[in-house]
Amino acid sequence: MTTAVTGCARANGELLDEPAPDAAGVDARPIDAAPDAAEPPDAPSPDAGCAISAGLSPVIDGVADLEDYPSAQRLTPGAMLGADAIAIAWDASKLYITATSVAFESDYKPLHVYIESATAFTAAAPAPGKEYSGLVPMLPFAPTHLIAARRTNGVDMYNSVYLPASTWTTRGDSLAPGTHVFSSTDHRTLSVAVPWTALGGCPTAVRLAVHVVHGVSANEWKVLVPSTHTPWQAPGGGYYEVDLTAAPAVTGWTLR
């Protein structure tokens, strides 16, 4: 298995903007496209007794999505490529993430959102993430789910919620363009809306770390949330712990 390294993680430097074996072929392995990869229901509420707060519901559709979030939900990422930004919110039915970056002008540079969903946390245990383009990130906790989305879904239907089984090649639910994944016309903003049913049903707390797989030597991972996240170096740096029963404002999250 490929492991994360400090600094230069690829000898050739560039992540191809074509569906090369690493960017689209390897991730199209049969196990990734297993028949259990179903599209999640369109925003059913979790169990009626679920304590996830009502939060807020940004109307993401690929048009000025970042503006659909109040300032309390916006974050300034680390390792930016320009005027990058990320916004995160939730309601009782879905988790919403919007990222803006020039990285998404490339068809095959994905947004990866790692989630450890729980009702009560034990001590965080670092773990490797999903391989992409020959790169394996280090995470400062053991995720239960990976929300993965590219501007171009590709023939392999990459946009999915992945599970850690078989080194993250197992899919839970597919994320459909126009329903769960939205891209702006300038190709710089990518949004996802993921039902809680695809993320464990009714978690009341999550650990969270976000990055874009940039794939350039010495700049393999960019647009980091939190800004202290270090996917290139074990144990993976910082992460957020988020109480889903509380108001969604970022100021209420705990930075670890």
Short mmCIF file of N, CA and C in Angstrom, two decimals, residues 104-210:
data_model
loop_
_atom_site.label_atom_id
_atom_site.label_comp_id
_atom_site.label_asym_id
_atom_site.label_seq_id
_atom_site.Cartn_x
_atom_site.Cartn_y
_atom_site.Cartn_z
N PHE A 104 -10.53 23.07 -8.95
CA PHE A 104 -11.63 22.37 -9.60
C PHE A 104 -11.74 22.68 -11.09
N GLU A 105 -10.90 23.58 -11.59
CA GLU A 105 -10.84 23.77 -13.04
C GLU A 105 -10.32 22.50 -13.71
N SER A 106 -9.61 21.68 -12.95
CA SER A 106 -9.20 20.36 -13.41
C SER A 106 -10.36 19.39 -13.21
N ASP A 107 -10.62 18.57 -14.21
CA ASP A 107 -11.73 17.62 -14.10
C ASP A 107 -11.56 16.63 -12.97
N TYR A 108 -10.31 16.28 -12.64
CA TYR A 108 -10.07 15.12 -11.80
C TYR A 108 -9.37 15.42 -10.48
N LYS A 109 -9.46 16.64 -9.99
CA LYS A 109 -8.95 16.96 -8.65
C LYS A 109 -10.13 16.96 -7.69
N PRO A 110 -10.19 15.95 -6.81
CA PRO A 110 -11.40 15.76 -6.02
C PRO A 110 -11.39 16.51 -4.69
N LEU A 111 -12.58 16.82 -4.23
CA LEU A 111 -12.81 17.26 -2.87
C LEU A 111 -13.05 16.02 -2.03
N HIS A 112 -12.27 15.87 -0.95
CA HIS A 112 -12.43 14.74 -0.04
C HIS A 112 -12.78 15.26 1.35
N VAL A 113 -13.90 14.80 1.87
CA VAL A 113 -14.37 15.18 3.20
C VAL A 113 -14.43 13.91 4.04
N TYR A 114 -13.53 13.81 5.01
CA TYR A 114 -13.48 12.64 5.88
C TYR A 114 -14.31 12.89 7.13
N ILE A 115 -15.15 11.90 7.46
CA ILE A 115 -16.09 12.01 8.57
C ILE A 115 -15.94 10.79 9.48
N GLU A 116 -15.86 11.02 10.77
CA GLU A 116 -16.06 9.95 11.74
C GLU A 116 -17.36 10.27 12.46
N SER A 117 -18.39 9.50 12.17
CA SER A 117 -19.70 9.77 12.77
C SER A 117 -19.87 8.89 14.01
N ALA A 118 -20.52 9.47 15.03
CA ALA A 118 -20.64 8.77 16.30
C ALA A 118 -21.78 9.36 17.11
N THR A 119 -22.15 8.65 18.16
CA THR A 119 -23.01 9.22 19.19
C THR A 119 -22.19 9.56 20.42
N ALA A 120 -21.04 8.90 20.56
CA ALA A 120 -20.09 9.23 21.63
C ALA A 120 -18.70 8.85 21.13
N PHE A 121 -17.72 9.71 21.35
CA PHE A 121 -16.38 9.47 20.84
C PHE A 121 -15.51 8.74 21.85
N THR A 122 -14.69 7.83 21.33
CA THR A 122 -13.55 7.32 22.08
C THR A 122 -12.34 8.13 21.65
N ALA A 123 -11.16 7.81 22.18
CA ALA A 123 -9.96 8.56 21.81
C ALA A 123 -9.71 8.45 20.31
N ALA A 124 -9.30 9.55 19.70
CA ALA A 124 -9.02 9.56 18.27
C ALA A 124 -7.82 8.68 17.95
N ALA A 125 -7.93 7.90 16.88
CA ALA A 125 -6.86 7.01 16.45
C ALA A 125 -6.50 7.33 15.00
N PRO A 126 -5.28 7.80 14.71
CA PRO A 126 -4.90 8.13 13.33
C PRO A 126 -5.06 6.93 12.40
N ALA A 127 -5.37 7.22 11.14
CA ALA A 127 -5.59 6.16 10.16
C ALA A 127 -5.32 6.71 8.76
N PRO A 128 -4.96 5.84 7.81
CA PRO A 128 -4.79 6.29 6.42
C PRO A 128 -6.13 6.48 5.74
N GLY A 129 -6.14 7.37 4.74
CA GLY A 129 -7.34 7.61 3.95
C GLY A 129 -7.31 6.87 2.63
N LYS A 130 -8.12 7.32 1.69
CA LYS A 130 -8.25 6.66 0.40
C LYS A 130 -7.13 7.05 -0.55
N GLU A 131 -6.57 6.07 -1.23
CA GLU A 131 -5.57 6.33 -2.27
C GLU A 131 -6.23 7.04 -3.44
N TYR A 132 -5.54 8.07 -3.94
CA TYR A 132 -5.98 8.74 -5.16
C TYR A 132 -4.75 9.25 -5.88
N SER A 133 -4.62 8.88 -7.15
CA SER A 133 -3.47 9.29 -7.97
C SER A 133 -2.15 8.92 -7.32
N GLY A 134 -2.12 7.76 -6.66
CA GLY A 134 -0.90 7.28 -6.03
C GLY A 134 -0.60 7.89 -4.68
N LEU A 135 -1.49 8.70 -4.15
CA LEU A 135 -1.28 9.39 -2.88
C LEU A 135 -2.27 8.87 -1.84
N VAL A 136 -1.75 8.63 -0.63
CA VAL A 136 -2.59 8.19 0.48
C VAL A 136 -2.43 9.18 1.62
N PRO A 137 -3.49 9.87 2.02
CA PRO A 137 -3.37 10.84 3.10
C PRO A 137 -3.36 10.18 4.47
N MET A 138 -2.81 10.88 5.43
CA MET A 138 -2.93 10.47 6.83
C MET A 138 -4.02 11.31 7.48
N LEU A 139 -4.87 10.65 8.24
CA LEU A 139 -5.96 11.32 8.94
C LEU A 139 -5.71 11.22 10.44
N PRO A 140 -6.02 12.28 11.19
CA PRO A 140 -5.75 12.27 12.63
C PRO A 140 -6.80 11.51 13.44
N PHE A 141 -7.77 10.92 12.77
CA PHE A 141 -8.79 10.09 13.40
C PHE A 141 -9.13 8.97 12.42
N ALA A 142 -9.90 8.00 12.87
CA ALA A 142 -10.27 6.87 12.01
C ALA A 142 -11.65 7.13 11.41
N PRO A 143 -11.71 7.61 10.16
CA PRO A 143 -13.01 7.98 9.58
C PRO A 143 -13.91 6.76 9.37
N THR A 144 -15.19 7.01 9.46
CA THR A 144 -16.19 6.00 9.12
C THR A 144 -16.72 6.18 7.70
N HIS A 145 -16.53 7.39 7.15
CA HIS A 145 -17.05 7.70 5.81
C HIS A 145 -16.14 8.71 5.12
N LEU A 146 -16.08 8.62 3.81
CA LEU A 146 -15.42 9.61 2.97
C LEU A 146 -16.42 10.11 1.94
N ILE A 147 -16.69 11.40 1.96
CA ILE A 147 -17.48 12.04 0.91
C ILE A 147 -16.49 12.49 -0.16
N ALA A 148 -16.60 11.92 -1.36
CA ALA A 148 -15.64 12.20 -2.44
C ALA A 148 -16.39 12.71 -3.66
N ALA A 149 -15.94 13.86 -4.18
CA ALA A 149 -16.62 14.43 -5.34
C ALA A 149 -15.63 15.13 -6.24
N ARG A 150 -15.81 14.96 -7.54
CA ARG A 150 -15.05 15.67 -8.56
C ARG A 150 -16.01 16.47 -9.43
N ARG A 151 -15.47 17.47 -10.11
CA ARG A 151 -16.31 18.22 -11.05
C ARG A 151 -16.80 17.31 -12.17
N THR A 152 -15.95 16.41 -12.62
CA THR A 152 -16.32 15.42 -13.62
C THR A 152 -16.45 14.07 -12.94
N ASN A 153 -17.65 13.55 -12.90
CA ASN A 153 -17.90 12.28 -12.22
C ASN A 153 -17.16 11.14 -12.90
N GLY A 154 -17.11 11.15 -14.25
CA GLY A 154 -16.37 10.13 -14.99
C GLY A 154 -17.17 8.86 -15.19
N VAL A 155 -16.65 8.00 -16.08
CA VAL A 155 -17.33 6.74 -16.37
C VAL A 155 -17.34 5.83 -15.16
N ASP A 156 -16.40 6.04 -14.23
CA ASP A 156 -16.35 5.22 -13.03
C ASP A 156 -17.33 5.69 -11.97
N MET A 157 -18.05 6.80 -12.24
CA MET A 157 -19.02 7.34 -11.28
C MET A 157 -18.35 7.54 -9.92
N TYR A 158 -17.28 8.35 -9.94
CA TYR A 158 -16.44 8.49 -8.75
C TYR A 158 -17.18 9.09 -7.56
N ASN A 159 -18.10 10.01 -7.82
CA ASN A 159 -18.74 10.74 -6.73
C ASN A 159 -19.57 9.80 -5.86
N SER A 160 -19.12 9.62 -4.63
CA SER A 160 -19.75 8.62 -3.76
C SER A 160 -19.39 8.90 -2.31
N VAL A 161 -20.11 8.23 -1.43
CA VAL A 161 -19.68 8.08 -0.05
C VAL A 161 -18.96 6.74 0.04
N TYR A 162 -17.68 6.78 0.40
CA TYR A 162 -16.87 5.57 0.50
C TYR A 162 -16.75 5.14 1.96
N LEU A 163 -16.53 3.84 2.13
CA LEU A 163 -16.37 3.25 3.45
C LEU A 163 -14.95 2.70 3.59
N PRO A 164 -14.44 2.59 4.83
CA PRO A 164 -13.03 2.22 5.00
C PRO A 164 -12.70 0.77 4.66
N ALA A 165 -13.69 -0.08 4.47
CA ALA A 165 -13.42 -1.48 4.14
C ALA A 165 -12.59 -1.59 2.87
N SER A 166 -11.68 -2.56 2.84
CA SER A 166 -10.84 -2.82 1.67
C SER A 166 -10.11 -1.57 1.21
N THR A 167 -9.47 -0.90 2.18
CA THR A 167 -8.69 0.32 1.92
C THR A 167 -9.47 1.35 1.11
N TRP A 168 -10.69 1.60 1.55
CA TRP A 168 -11.53 2.66 0.99
C TRP A 168 -11.95 2.41 -0.46
N THR A 169 -11.96 1.17 -0.91
CA THR A 169 -12.48 0.88 -2.25
C THR A 169 -13.95 0.49 -2.22
N THR A 170 -14.53 0.40 -1.04
CA THR A 170 -15.93 0.02 -0.91
C THR A 170 -16.82 1.25 -0.88
N ARG A 171 -17.82 1.27 -1.74
CA ARG A 171 -18.76 2.39 -1.78
C ARG A 171 -19.98 2.11 -0.92
N GLY A 172 -20.44 3.16 -0.25
CA GLY A 172 -21.72 3.07 0.43
C GLY A 172 -22.81 3.53 -0.51
N ASP A 173 -22.91 4.86 -0.74
CA ASP A 173 -23.94 5.43 -1.59
C ASP A 173 -23.31 6.28 -2.68
N SER A 174 -23.87 6.24 -3.87
CA SER A 174 -23.44 7.11 -4.96
C SER A 174 -24.04 8.49 -4.77
N LEU A 175 -23.32 9.52 -5.24
CA LEU A 175 -23.78 10.90 -5.15
C LEU A 175 -24.02 11.40 -6.56
N ALA A 176 -25.26 11.67 -6.88
CA ALA A 176 -25.65 11.99 -8.25
C ALA A 176 -25.45 13.46 -8.57
N PRO A 177 -24.81 13.77 -9.71
CA PRO A 177 -24.73 15.16 -10.15
C PRO A 177 -26.12 15.76 -10.31
N GLY A 178 -26.28 16.99 -9.84
CA GLY A 178 -27.56 17.66 -9.94
C GLY A 178 -28.53 17.33 -8.83
N THR A 179 -28.21 16.30 -8.05
CA THR A 179 -29.03 15.95 -6.89
C THR A 179 -28.23 16.08 -5.60
N HIS A 180 -27.02 15.53 -5.61
CA HIS A 180 -26.15 15.59 -4.44
C HIS A 180 -24.86 16.37 -4.69
N VAL A 181 -24.46 16.51 -5.95
CA VAL A 181 -23.22 17.20 -6.31
C VAL A 181 -23.54 18.29 -7.33
N PHE A 182 -22.98 19.48 -7.10
CA PHE A 182 -23.25 20.63 -7.96
C PHE A 182 -21.95 21.35 -8.28
N SER A 183 -21.77 21.73 -9.54
CA SER A 183 -20.58 22.45 -9.98
C SER A 183 -20.99 23.75 -10.63
N SER A 184 -20.23 24.81 -10.36
CA SER A 184 -20.53 26.11 -10.95
C SER A 184 -20.09 26.15 -12.41
N THR A 185 -20.65 27.07 -13.17
CA THR A 185 -20.32 27.16 -14.59
C THR A 185 -18.89 27.62 -14.83
N ASP A 186 -18.28 28.32 -13.86
CA ASP A 186 -16.88 28.73 -14.02
C ASP A 186 -15.91 27.64 -13.56
N HIS A 187 -16.46 26.49 -13.11
CA HIS A 187 -15.68 25.31 -12.74
C HIS A 187 -14.83 25.52 -11.49
N ARG A 188 -15.15 26.50 -10.68
CA ARG A 188 -14.33 26.78 -9.50
C ARG A 188 -15.03 26.48 -8.18
N THR A 189 -16.30 26.14 -8.23
CA THR A 189 -17.04 25.84 -7.00
C THR A 189 -17.69 24.48 -7.11
N LEU A 190 -17.51 23.69 -6.05
CA LEU A 190 -18.07 22.35 -5.99
C LEU A 190 -18.83 22.22 -4.68
N SER A 191 -20.07 21.74 -4.77
CA SER A 191 -20.92 21.59 -3.58
C SER A 191 -21.44 20.17 -3.50
N VAL A 192 -21.61 19.68 -2.27
CA VAL A 192 -22.22 18.38 -2.05
C VAL A 192 -23.28 18.50 -0.96
N ALA A 193 -24.35 17.76 -1.12
CA ALA A 193 -25.42 17.65 -0.12
C ALA A 193 -25.63 16.17 0.13
N VAL A 194 -25.27 15.70 1.31
CA VAL A 194 -25.24 14.27 1.60
C VAL A 194 -26.24 13.94 2.70
N PRO A 195 -27.21 13.07 2.43
CA PRO A 195 -28.17 12.69 3.46
C PRO A 195 -27.48 12.01 4.65
N TRP A 196 -27.98 12.29 5.83
CA TRP A 196 -27.44 11.62 7.02
C TRP A 196 -27.61 10.11 6.93
N THR A 197 -28.60 9.66 6.16
CA THR A 197 -28.79 8.23 5.99
C THR A 197 -27.58 7.57 5.34
N ALA A 198 -26.78 8.34 4.60
CA ALA A 198 -25.57 7.81 3.98
C ALA A 198 -24.36 7.93 4.89
N LEU A 199 -24.54 8.56 6.05
CA LEU A 199 -23.42 8.83 6.96
C LEU A 199 -23.66 8.25 8.34
N GLY A 200 -24.33 7.12 8.38
CA GLY A 200 -24.52 6.44 9.66
C GLY A 200 -25.92 6.55 10.22
N GLY A 201 -26.82 7.28 9.55
CA GLY A 201 -28.20 7.35 10.00
C GLY A 201 -28.49 8.54 10.88
N CYS A 202 -28.08 8.46 12.14
CA CYS A 202 -28.35 9.55 13.09
C CYS A 202 -27.15 9.77 14.00
N PRO A 203 -26.01 10.20 13.44
CA PRO A 203 -24.90 10.55 14.33
C PRO A 203 -25.24 11.85 15.06
N THR A 204 -24.80 11.97 16.28
CA THR A 204 -25.00 13.22 17.01
C THR A 204 -23.72 14.03 17.11
N ALA A 205 -22.63 13.47 16.60
CA ALA A 205 -21.36 14.19 16.56
C ALA A 205 -20.52 13.64 15.42
N VAL A 206 -19.65 14.48 14.88
CA VAL A 206 -18.71 14.02 13.86
C VAL A 206 -17.34 14.61 14.11
N ARG A 207 -16.33 13.85 13.75
CA ARG A 207 -14.99 14.39 13.53
C ARG A 207 -14.87 14.66 12.04
N LEU A 208 -14.13 15.70 11.68
CA LEU A 208 -14.16 16.15 10.29
C LEU A 208 -12.81 16.72 9.88
N ALA A 209 -12.36 16.34 8.68
CA ALA A 209 -11.19 16.95 8.04
C ALA A 209 -11.45 16.96 6.54
N VAL A 210 -11.00 18.04 5.89
CA VAL A 210 -11.30 18.25 4.47
C VAL A 210 -10.02 18.61 3.73
#
